[in-house]
Coordinates of C-alpha atoms in Angstrom, one line a residue:
Chain A
M1 CA -0.6 4.7 20.6
T2 CA -1.9 3.8 17.3
T3 CA -5.0 5.8 17.4
L4 CA -4.8 8.9 15.5
P5 CA -5.0 12.3 17.8
Q6 CA -8.4 14.2 17.5
S7 CA -6.6 17.4 16.4
T8 CA -3.1 18.5 16.2
T9 CA -1.9 22.1 17.5
R10 CA 0.0 22.8 14.7
K11 CA -0.2 21.1 11.0
L12 CA 3.4 21.2 9.5
G13 CA 3.5 20.3 6.4
L14 CA 4.7 21.0 2.7
V15 CA 3.5 22.8 -0.2
I16 CA 4.9 21.6 -3.5
D17 CA 5.0 23.8 -6.4
L18 CA 4.5 21.6 -9.7
D19 CA 4.6 25.0 -12.1
T20 CA 8.2 25.8 -10.5
C21 CA 9.9 22.4 -10.2
V22 CA 12.0 21.7 -12.5
G23 CA 12.6 17.9 -12.0
C24 CA 16.4 18.2 -11.0
H25 CA 16.1 15.7 -8.1
A26 CA 18.2 17.6 -5.7
C27 CA 15.5 17.2 -3.0
V28 CA 16.1 13.2 -3.5
I29 CA 19.7 13.6 -3.0
S30 CA 19.6 15.8 -0.2
C31 CA 16.8 13.8 1.6
K32 CA 18.8 10.7 1.3
G33 CA 22.0 12.2 2.3
W34 CA 20.3 14.1 5.4
N35 CA 18.3 10.8 6.6
T36 CA 21.2 8.6 6.2
E37 CA 23.4 10.4 8.3
N38 CA 20.8 11.5 11.2
Y39 CA 17.8 10.1 12.7
G40 CA 17.1 6.4 13.0
A41 CA 18.4 3.5 10.7
P42 CA 20.3 4.5 7.6
L43 CA 18.5 4.5 4.2
S44 CA 20.3 1.7 2.5
D45 CA 21.1 0.9 -1.0
T46 CA 21.5 -2.8 -2.1
D47 CA 23.6 -3.8 -5.2
A48 CA 24.6 -0.4 -5.6
Y49 CA 26.9 -0.6 -8.3
G50 CA 25.8 -4.2 -9.8
S51 CA 23.3 -4.9 -12.4
D52 CA 20.1 -4.5 -10.4
P53 CA 20.6 -1.5 -7.8
S54 CA 17.7 -0.5 -5.6
G55 CA 17.4 1.6 -2.4
T56 CA 15.4 3.1 -0.1
F57 CA 14.1 6.7 -0.5
L58 CA 11.6 9.1 1.3
N59 CA 11.1 11.4 -1.7
R60 CA 11.0 10.5 -5.2
V61 CA 10.4 12.5 -8.3
H62 CA 8.0 11.0 -10.9
S63 CA 7.3 12.7 -14.6
F64 CA 4.2 13.1 -15.8
E65 CA 3.0 13.9 -19.7
V66 CA -0.2 15.9 -19.5
K67 CA -2.4 16.9 -22.5
P68 CA -4.8 19.5 -21.8
P69 CA -8.2 19.0 -23.1
V70 CA -8.7 20.6 -26.5
L71 CA -11.6 23.3 -25.9
K72 CA -13.9 24.5 -28.7
D73 CA -12.6 26.9 -31.5
Q74 CA -9.1 27.0 -29.7
P75 CA -6.1 25.6 -31.2
A76 CA -5.2 22.5 -29.0
P77 CA -2.9 23.4 -26.2
E78 CA 0.6 22.2 -25.8
A79 CA 1.6 18.8 -23.9
Q80 CA 3.0 19.8 -20.7
L81 CA 6.1 17.6 -18.9
I82 CA 5.2 18.0 -15.1
H83 CA 8.1 16.8 -12.6
F84 CA 6.0 15.4 -9.7
P85 CA 7.8 15.1 -6.3
K86 CA 6.4 12.5 -4.1
S87 CA 6.9 11.8 -0.3
C88 CA 4.6 11.6 3.2
L89 CA 1.8 13.8 3.2
H90 CA 1.6 13.6 6.8
C91 CA -2.2 12.9 6.6
E92 CA -4.7 13.9 9.2
D93 CA -6.7 11.1 8.9
A94 CA -3.6 8.6 8.1
P95 CA -4.3 5.2 7.6
C96 CA -1.0 4.0 8.0
V97 CA -0.9 4.8 11.9
T98 CA -4.1 3.0 13.0
V99 CA -3.2 -0.3 11.1
C100 CA 0.0 -0.4 12.8
P101 CA -0.1 -3.5 15.7
T102 CA 2.8 -2.5 17.7
G103 CA 2.3 1.2 18.1
A104 CA 5.3 1.9 16.5
S105 CA 3.7 4.4 14.1
Y106 CA 2.3 7.5 15.3
K107 CA 1.1 11.1 14.7
R108 CA 2.3 13.7 16.8
V109 CA -0.3 16.0 19.0
E110 CA 1.8 19.0 19.1
D111 CA 2.5 19.4 15.2
G112 CA 1.0 16.5 13.0
I113 CA 4.4 14.7 11.9
V114 CA 3.5 11.0 11.4
L115 CA 6.7 9.3 12.6
V116 CA 7.9 5.7 13.3
N117 CA 9.3 4.7 16.4
E118 CA 12.0 2.2 14.7
S119 CA 12.6 0.1 18.1
D120 CA 8.8 -0.8 18.3
C121 CA 8.5 -1.9 14.3
I122 CA 8.3 -5.5 13.6
G123 CA 8.7 -4.6 9.9
C124 CA 5.1 -6.4 9.1
G125 CA 4.8 -3.7 6.1
L126 CA 1.2 -3.1 6.9
C127 CA 1.7 0.7 7.1
A128 CA 3.1 0.7 3.6
W129 CA 0.1 -1.6 2.4
A130 CA -2.3 1.0 4.2
C131 CA -0.7 4.3 2.3
P132 CA -2.1 5.1 -1.1
Y133 CA 1.0 7.7 -2.1
G134 CA 3.8 4.8 -1.7
A135 CA 5.6 7.0 1.0
R136 CA 6.5 4.4 3.3
E137 CA 9.4 1.8 2.5
M138 CA 10.6 -1.0 4.1
D139 CA 14.5 -0.8 4.6
Q140 CA 15.9 -4.0 3.1
V141 CA 19.0 -3.8 5.3
E142 CA 17.5 -2.8 8.6
K143 CA 14.2 -4.6 8.2
V144 CA 12.1 -1.3 9.5
M145 CA 9.6 1.1 8.1
K146 CA 11.2 4.0 6.9
K147 CA 9.2 7.4 6.0
C148 CA 9.6 11.1 5.5
T149 CA 10.1 12.8 9.2
L150 CA 9.6 16.2 7.8
C151 CA 13.1 16.5 9.0
V152 CA 12.1 16.9 12.6
D153 CA 15.8 16.5 13.5
R154 CA 16.2 19.8 11.4
I155 CA 13.5 21.9 12.2
Y156 CA 13.8 22.2 15.9
N157 CA 17.6 21.7 15.9
E158 CA 19.0 24.8 17.7
N159 CA 22.7 23.7 16.7
L160 CA 21.6 24.7 13.1
P161 CA 21.7 28.4 11.9
E162 CA 18.1 29.3 11.7
E163 CA 18.0 29.6 7.8
D164 CA 18.8 25.5 8.1
R165 CA 15.9 25.0 10.4
E166 CA 13.8 23.6 7.7
P167 CA 13.4 20.0 5.8
A168 CA 16.2 19.3 3.8
C169 CA 14.4 19.1 0.7
V170 CA 13.2 22.6 1.0
R171 CA 16.3 23.9 1.8
T172 CA 18.2 22.2 -1.1
C173 CA 15.7 23.1 -4.0
P174 CA 17.2 25.5 -6.5
A175 CA 14.1 26.3 -7.9
G176 CA 12.0 27.2 -4.8
A177 CA 9.5 25.0 -5.6
R178 CA 9.1 23.7 -2.2
H179 CA 8.0 25.7 0.8
F180 CA 7.6 24.4 4.2
G181 CA 5.1 25.6 7.2
D182 CA 2.2 25.5 9.2
F183 CA -1.1 24.7 7.7
A184 CA -3.0 25.4 11.0
D185 CA -2.1 29.0 10.8
P186 CA -4.1 30.9 8.0
D187 CA -1.5 33.6 7.5
S188 CA 1.4 31.3 7.1
N189 CA 3.2 31.5 4.1
V190 CA 2.0 27.8 3.3
S191 CA -1.6 28.8 3.9
K192 CA -1.3 31.8 1.9
L193 CA 0.5 30.1 -1.1
S194 CA -2.2 27.3 -1.1
A195 CA -5.4 29.6 -1.2
E196 CA -3.8 31.6 -3.6
R197 CA -2.8 29.0 -6.1
G198 CA -5.2 26.3 -5.7
G199 CA -3.4 24.0 -3.7
M200 CA -4.8 20.2 -4.1
D201 CA -5.4 17.0 -2.4
L202 CA -3.7 14.0 -3.9
M203 CA -6.3 11.0 -4.2
P204 CA -8.9 12.9 -1.9
E205 CA -11.4 9.8 -2.5
Q206 CA -9.1 7.7 -0.3
G207 CA -10.3 10.1 2.6
T208 CA -6.8 10.6 4.2
K209 CA -7.0 14.3 4.2
P210 CA -3.7 14.9 3.2
V211 CA -1.8 18.1 4.9
N212 CA 0.8 18.7 2.2
K213 CA -0.7 20.4 -0.9
Y214 CA 0.3 20.4 -4.4
L215 CA 0.2 23.7 -6.6
P216 CA -1.0 23.0 -10.0
P217 CA 0.8 23.9 -13.3
R218 CA -0.1 27.3 -14.8
P219 CA -1.2 26.8 -18.4
K220 CA 1.6 27.4 -20.8
D221 CA 2.0 30.8 -22.6
T222 CA 0.8 30.6 -26.6
L223 CA 2.4 32.5 -29.2
S224 CA -0.6 32.3 -31.2
E225 CA -3.3 34.6 -29.3
G226 CA -4.6 37.1 -32.2
A227 CA -2.7 37.7 -35.2
G228 CA -0.2 40.5 -35.4
D229 CA 0.2 40.5 -31.8
I230 CA 4.1 40.4 -32.0
D231 CA 7.1 41.5 -29.5
I232 CA 7.0 45.1 -28.9
L233 CA 10.7 45.1 -29.9
A234 CA 9.7 44.0 -33.5
P235 CA 9.8 47.4 -35.1
Y236 CA 13.3 47.6 -34.3
L237 CA 14.1 44.6 -36.2
E238 CA 12.6 45.4 -39.5
P239 CA 15.0 45.8 -42.4
V240 CA 16.3 49.4 -42.5
A241 CA 17.5 49.3 -46.5
Q242 CA 15.2 47.6 -48.6
E243 CA 17.3 48.2 -51.8
A244 CA 21.3 47.7 -52.1
S245 CA 23.0 50.9 -53.1
G246 CA 26.3 52.4 -53.6
F247 CA 29.4 49.8 -54.3
L248 CA 27.1 47.0 -53.0
G249 CA 24.4 47.9 -55.5
W250 CA 27.0 48.2 -58.3
L251 CA 28.1 44.7 -57.3
D252 CA 24.6 43.3 -57.1
K253 CA 24.0 44.7 -60.6
T254 CA 27.2 43.4 -62.1
L255 CA 26.6 40.0 -60.7
E256 CA 23.2 39.8 -62.0
K257 CA 24.5 40.4 -65.5
L258 CA 27.1 37.7 -65.3
Chain B
M1 CA 0.5 -7.3 -4.1
H2 CA 3.4 -9.5 -3.9
P3 CA 2.3 -13.0 -3.4
A4 CA 4.5 -13.8 -0.3
P5 CA 4.4 -18.0 0.4
S6 CA 4.7 -17.5 4.1
V7 CA 1.4 -15.4 4.1
I8 CA -0.5 -17.6 1.7
F9 CA 0.6 -20.7 3.9
F10 CA -0.4 -18.7 6.9
T11 CA -3.8 -17.8 5.9
V12 CA -4.5 -21.1 4.3
F13 CA -3.5 -23.3 7.0
S14 CA -4.6 -20.9 10.2
G15 CA -8.0 -20.8 8.6
L16 CA -8.1 -24.9 8.1
G17 CA -6.9 -25.1 12.0
F18 CA -9.4 -22.5 13.4
G19 CA -12.2 -24.0 11.2
L20 CA -11.4 -27.6 12.5
L21 CA -11.2 -26.0 16.3
T22 CA -14.8 -24.3 15.7
F23 CA -16.4 -27.6 15.1
L24 CA -14.7 -29.4 17.8
G25 CA -15.5 -26.6 20.3
L26 CA -19.2 -27.1 19.3
G27 CA -18.7 -31.1 20.2
I28 CA -18.9 -31.9 16.3
P29 CA -18.0 -34.6 16.2
D30 CA -18.3 -35.6 19.6
V31 CA -15.2 -37.4 20.7
T32 CA -13.2 -38.2 23.7
G33 CA -9.8 -39.9 24.6
W34 CA -7.3 -40.7 21.5
T35 CA -9.7 -40.0 18.9
A36 CA -10.3 -36.5 20.2
F37 CA -6.1 -36.3 20.4
A38 CA -5.9 -37.0 16.9
F39 CA -8.6 -34.1 16.0
F40 CA -7.0 -31.5 18.2
A41 CA -3.2 -32.3 17.0
I42 CA -4.2 -31.8 13.5
A43 CA -6.1 -28.8 14.3
Y44 CA -3.3 -27.1 16.7
L45 CA -0.8 -28.3 13.8
C46 CA -2.6 -26.5 11.2
A47 CA -3.3 -23.3 13.6
V48 CA 0.0 -22.9 15.2
G49 CA 1.9 -24.0 12.1
G50 CA 0.0 -21.1 10.1
L51 CA 0.8 -18.5 12.8
I52 CA 4.6 -19.5 13.1
S53 CA 4.7 -19.2 9.2
S54 CA 3.0 -15.7 9.3
T55 CA 6.4 -14.4 11.4
F56 CA 8.5 -15.5 8.8
H57 CA 7.5 -12.0 6.5
L58 CA 8.1 -10.0 9.6
G59 CA 11.3 -7.8 9.6
H60 CA 12.0 -8.0 13.3
P61 CA 10.2 -11.3 14.4
E62 CA 11.7 -11.3 18.1
R63 CA 9.8 -8.2 18.6
A64 CA 6.5 -10.1 17.8
L65 CA 4.7 -9.7 21.3
K66 CA 4.5 -5.7 21.0
A67 CA 2.0 -6.4 18.3
F68 CA -0.3 -7.4 21.2
T69 CA -0.5 -3.5 22.6
Q70 CA -2.9 -1.9 19.8
W71 CA -5.7 -4.0 20.0
R72 CA -8.0 -0.7 20.5
S73 CA -7.3 0.4 16.7
S74 CA -5.3 -2.6 14.7
W75 CA -6.9 -5.7 13.4
L76 CA -3.5 -7.4 13.1
S77 CA -3.3 -7.1 16.8
R78 CA -6.7 -7.9 17.7
E79 CA -6.0 -11.2 15.2
G80 CA -3.2 -11.9 17.7
W81 CA -5.2 -11.9 20.9
C82 CA -8.3 -13.7 19.5
A83 CA -5.7 -16.3 18.1
V84 CA -3.8 -16.7 21.7
I85 CA -7.6 -16.8 23.5
A86 CA -9.0 -19.3 20.9
L87 CA -5.6 -21.7 21.4
I88 CA -5.5 -21.5 25.1
T89 CA -9.3 -22.1 25.8
M90 CA -9.4 -25.0 23.3
A91 CA -6.4 -26.5 25.1
I92 CA -8.3 -26.5 28.4
Y93 CA -11.1 -27.8 26.6
G94 CA -9.3 -30.5 24.4
A95 CA -7.2 -31.5 28.1
G96 CA -10.5 -32.3 29.5
L97 CA -11.9 -34.4 26.5
V98 CA -8.4 -36.4 25.9
F99 CA -7.3 -36.9 29.4
F100 CA -10.6 -36.6 31.4
G101 CA -13.1 -37.9 29.2
Q102 CA -14.9 -34.7 30.2
R103 CA -16.7 -32.3 28.0
W104 CA -16.6 -28.6 29.3
G105 CA -18.9 -27.2 27.3
L106 CA -18.3 -23.8 28.2
F107 CA -14.6 -23.6 27.1
G108 CA -15.7 -25.1 24.0
V109 CA -18.3 -22.7 23.1
I110 CA -15.9 -19.9 23.8
G111 CA -12.8 -21.3 22.0
A112 CA -15.3 -21.9 19.0
L113 CA -16.2 -18.2 18.9
F114 CA -12.6 -17.0 19.4
S115 CA -11.5 -19.6 16.6
L116 CA -14.2 -17.8 14.2
L117 CA -13.1 -14.4 15.5
T118 CA -9.4 -15.3 14.7
I119 CA -10.2 -15.7 10.8
F120 CA -12.5 -12.8 10.8
T121 CA -10.1 -10.6 12.1
T122 CA -7.2 -12.2 9.9
S123 CA -9.6 -11.2 6.8
M124 CA -10.3 -7.9 8.4
I125 CA -6.3 -6.8 7.8
Y126 CA -7.2 -7.1 4.1
T127 CA -10.6 -5.9 4.0
Q128 CA -9.7 -2.9 5.9
L129 CA -7.2 -1.6 3.1
K130 CA -8.9 1.3 0.8
T131 CA -5.6 1.0 -1.0
I132 CA -6.3 -2.1 -2.7
P133 CA -10.2 -2.0 -3.8
R134 CA -10.3 -5.4 -4.9
W135 CA -10.0 -6.5 -1.0
N136 CA -12.0 -3.5 0.3
S137 CA -15.5 -5.5 0.5
P138 CA -17.5 -7.3 2.9
L139 CA -16.9 -10.5 0.2
T140 CA -13.2 -10.8 1.6
P141 CA -14.6 -11.7 5.2
A142 CA -17.0 -14.0 3.9
M143 CA -14.4 -15.7 1.7
F144 CA -12.2 -16.4 4.3
L145 CA -14.8 -17.4 7.0
S146 CA -16.5 -19.6 4.4
Y147 CA -13.1 -21.3 3.5
G148 CA -12.0 -22.0 7.2
L149 CA -15.4 -23.6 7.8
A150 CA -15.5 -25.6 5.0
G151 CA -11.9 -26.9 5.5
G152 CA -12.9 -27.7 9.0
A153 CA -15.9 -29.2 8.0
L154 CA -13.9 -31.5 5.9
L155 CA -11.3 -32.2 8.5
A156 CA -13.7 -32.8 11.2
G157 CA -15.5 -35.9 8.9
Q158 CA -19.0 -34.1 8.8
I159 CA -20.0 -34.7 5.2
T160 CA -23.1 -32.9 4.7
W161 CA -21.7 -29.6 6.4
A162 CA -18.7 -30.2 4.2
M163 CA -20.5 -30.3 1.0
G164 CA -22.9 -27.4 1.8
L165 CA -19.8 -25.1 2.8
L166 CA -17.9 -26.1 0.0
A167 CA -20.4 -25.0 -2.6
I168 CA -21.1 -21.9 -0.1
S169 CA -17.2 -20.9 -0.6
A170 CA -17.0 -21.6 -4.2
V171 CA -20.1 -19.3 -5.0
I172 CA -18.6 -16.4 -2.6
Q173 CA -15.0 -17.1 -4.3
V174 CA -16.7 -16.5 -8.0
L175 CA -18.6 -13.4 -6.7
L176 CA -15.3 -11.9 -5.0
W177 CA -13.5 -12.5 -8.3
A178 CA -16.6 -10.9 -10.1
K179 CA -16.6 -7.9 -8.2
G180 CA -13.0 -7.7 -7.7
D181 CA -12.5 -7.4 -11.5
G182 CA -14.2 -4.1 -11.7
A183 CA -13.3 -2.8 -8.0
L184 CA -10.1 -0.6 -9.1
A185 CA -12.2 1.2 -11.7
A186 CA -15.3 1.6 -9.4
S187 CA -12.9 2.7 -6.6
G188 CA -12.7 6.3 -8.5
S189 CA -8.7 6.3 -8.2
T190 CA -6.9 7.3 -11.5
L191 CA -3.9 8.7 -12.3
A192 CA -5.6 11.8 -12.7
T193 CA -6.7 11.8 -9.0
A194 CA -3.6 10.6 -7.9
T195 CA -1.6 13.3 -9.5
G196 CA -4.6 16.1 -9.5
L197 CA -3.3 16.3 -13.3
G198 CA -6.5 17.3 -15.3
T199 CA -8.7 14.6 -16.6
E200 CA -8.3 11.0 -17.2
G201 CA -6.6 10.3 -20.3
G202 CA -5.1 13.6 -20.4
V203 CA -2.2 12.3 -18.2
R204 CA 0.3 9.8 -18.5
A205 CA 3.2 8.4 -16.6
F206 CA 6.1 9.8 -18.5
E207 CA 9.3 8.4 -16.6
P208 CA 9.5 6.8 -13.4
P209 CA 11.5 8.1 -10.7
H210 CA 14.3 5.5 -10.7
T211 CA 15.7 3.6 -13.7
G212 CA 15.9 0.3 -11.6
T213 CA 13.2 -1.3 -9.3
N214 CA 12.2 -0.6 -5.6
Y215 CA 10.2 -1.7 -2.7
L216 CA 6.9 -0.1 -3.9
L217 CA 7.1 -1.7 -7.3
R218 CA 8.2 -5.2 -5.9
E219 CA 5.6 -5.3 -3.1
F220 CA 2.7 -3.5 -4.7
A221 CA 2.9 -3.7 -8.8
Y222 CA 3.0 -7.5 -9.2
V223 CA 2.2 -8.5 -12.3
V224 CA 3.5 -12.0 -13.0
G225 CA 1.2 -14.6 -13.5
R226 CA -1.9 -12.3 -14.1
K227 CA -2.5 -13.6 -17.7
H228 CA -2.9 -17.3 -16.4
S229 CA -5.5 -15.5 -14.3
L230 CA -8.6 -17.6 -15.5
K231 CA -7.0 -21.0 -15.6
L232 CA -5.7 -20.6 -12.1
R233 CA -9.0 -19.4 -11.4
I234 CA -10.7 -22.9 -12.9
I235 CA -8.2 -24.9 -11.4
A236 CA -9.0 -23.7 -8.0
I237 CA -12.7 -24.3 -8.1
V238 CA -12.3 -27.6 -9.3
L239 CA -9.7 -28.6 -6.8
M240 CA -11.0 -26.7 -3.7
A241 CA -14.7 -27.4 -4.3
V242 CA -15.6 -29.9 -7.5
I243 CA -13.4 -32.8 -6.6
P244 CA -13.9 -32.4 -2.7
I245 CA -17.7 -32.8 -3.2
V246 CA -17.3 -35.4 -5.7
L247 CA -15.4 -37.5 -3.6
L248 CA -17.5 -36.8 -0.4
A249 CA -20.7 -38.0 -2.5
A250 CA -19.0 -41.7 -2.7
P251 CA -19.4 -44.2 -0.2
F252 CA -17.3 -42.9 2.5
S253 CA -13.3 -44.2 3.2
H254 CA -10.8 -42.4 5.1
W255 CA -8.5 -42.6 2.0
V256 CA -11.1 -41.0 0.0
A257 CA -11.6 -38.3 2.6
L258 CA -7.8 -37.5 2.6
L259 CA -7.7 -37.1 -1.1
A260 CA -10.6 -34.7 -0.6
V261 CA -8.3 -32.8 2.1
V262 CA -5.5 -32.8 -0.2
S263 CA -7.5 -31.5 -3.2
Y264 CA -9.3 -28.9 -1.0
V265 CA -5.8 -27.6 0.2
G266 CA -4.4 -27.5 -3.4
G267 CA -7.2 -25.3 -4.5
A268 CA -7.2 -23.0 -1.6
L269 CA -3.5 -22.5 -1.8
A270 CA -4.1 -21.5 -5.5
S271 CA -7.0 -19.0 -4.8
R272 CA -5.2 -17.7 -2.1
W273 CA -2.0 -17.1 -4.2
L274 CA -4.5 -15.0 -6.8
F275 CA -5.8 -13.2 -4.0
F276 CA -2.5 -11.6 -3.5
A277 CA -1.3 -11.8 -7.3
E278 CA -4.5 -9.9 -8.4
A279 CA -4.7 -7.6 -6.0
E280 CA -3.5 -3.9 -7.6
H281 CA -2.5 -1.4 -5.3
V282 CA -3.4 2.3 -6.0
V283 CA 0.4 3.4 -5.7
G284 CA 0.8 1.4 -8.9
L285 CA -1.4 4.1 -10.5
Y286 CA 1.8 6.6 -10.2
Y287 CA 4.4 4.3 -12.1
G288 CA 1.4 3.5 -15.0
K289 CA 1.2 -0.2 -13.6
R290 CA -1.6 -1.8 -11.9

């Protein structure tokens, strides 16, 4: 059914820490790798080595420049470069699900994951039109809609070692910028992180109620706060001899005379 | 939005066909026999031709029957149902008129109602999308319905109806353009809300995720031809409304009427191309495009 469930038992999703992400794109590559080799149709590339390469990705990393507003009586804050991974947010009120004419798109009652049943997908593209986040992409070879599955074939997979039972993007992130867990449980790692750091929704005005949360970047440190506030090691770096003496003193004087 | 020719052709011609079926269902004009056959043939050619054309943009048209299952939630599914019900009832009604010289009015009224509902459900596929603020307006169904009815009146040879409906279509179209131009700004979605990174103006797209293009940019960030938007709007209004109204005001002949229809279709195609090409999807914000 393409109607949305009233509520889901669990709300599995991701916390993405914009303060920590270094923009290495490792999550993009591991996602493409896992989802090409496992659940559903592979993620194709077209003209991969030609002049117009293009491909299907379930996770893409944008980079944005942010200039924090100048506050009165304060020096202009530094501009920041924010790397911004973007994938399906597994919205509670997912508009992509209700527009589907065939029932191929659905949101699971047990864990809230939004999935596509590829054998029912007619490739009309309407769900991608309905998604504000660009989380759905039509595969140009298979002609079916592809989207993040939250690695549903990893997280419950008992053939994998326990530490691998999380989405490929989370498992691979070298900076620890991605966290996976259950938002329905207020004591879960993701709920706590989101509460502590002010986890935010993307485009809240669209009314999609995203499950995934983004942690805002912290303000950059500044060196100019309070004159004289220098490093605690600074005293050890002060010059020990102001005037040259001995042989060097004689050399200095002699060279001056020349 | 990418203006796919199959979808432009589909919305214009199925609108025209179902518009004509609406008039025929209500007995305007009251025709039987071969004359009725000619009217129904034109209506079915447009309506069915448009529907078949719409399947060309599907990735898997062989699974199209599955689209009838989700009428409870999906406007696309409801459109399929309305079109099939309209076409079947109107076929029975038409057979009565053509072969038996009988006017089974109940079938006609039901057929006309579902023909109108087909145009309405088509328009709701676009109207429902909050992601495309230009379309997310009650003016969108008003535009689709007035275009369909105006074209239907034109094909049904109803001069007074046609002139009135063409004028109404033109007014609704201009209102839709005027409101649509400010719709993205009015929606409140900006790069700042899309990223959550501070105030508008403080955040800027620095680097896209890939050096090449992708499905999202091809489908949603279509910007070609927007610079000619004003010229195309004038061409669309002149072809769609002004020329047909002037021609209809002249003494009636079939050739003049045909010219009016051709001009109307040309204008409707231009307007529908703009409907897609000018529509900005909010996902473009992430790419610094619109």
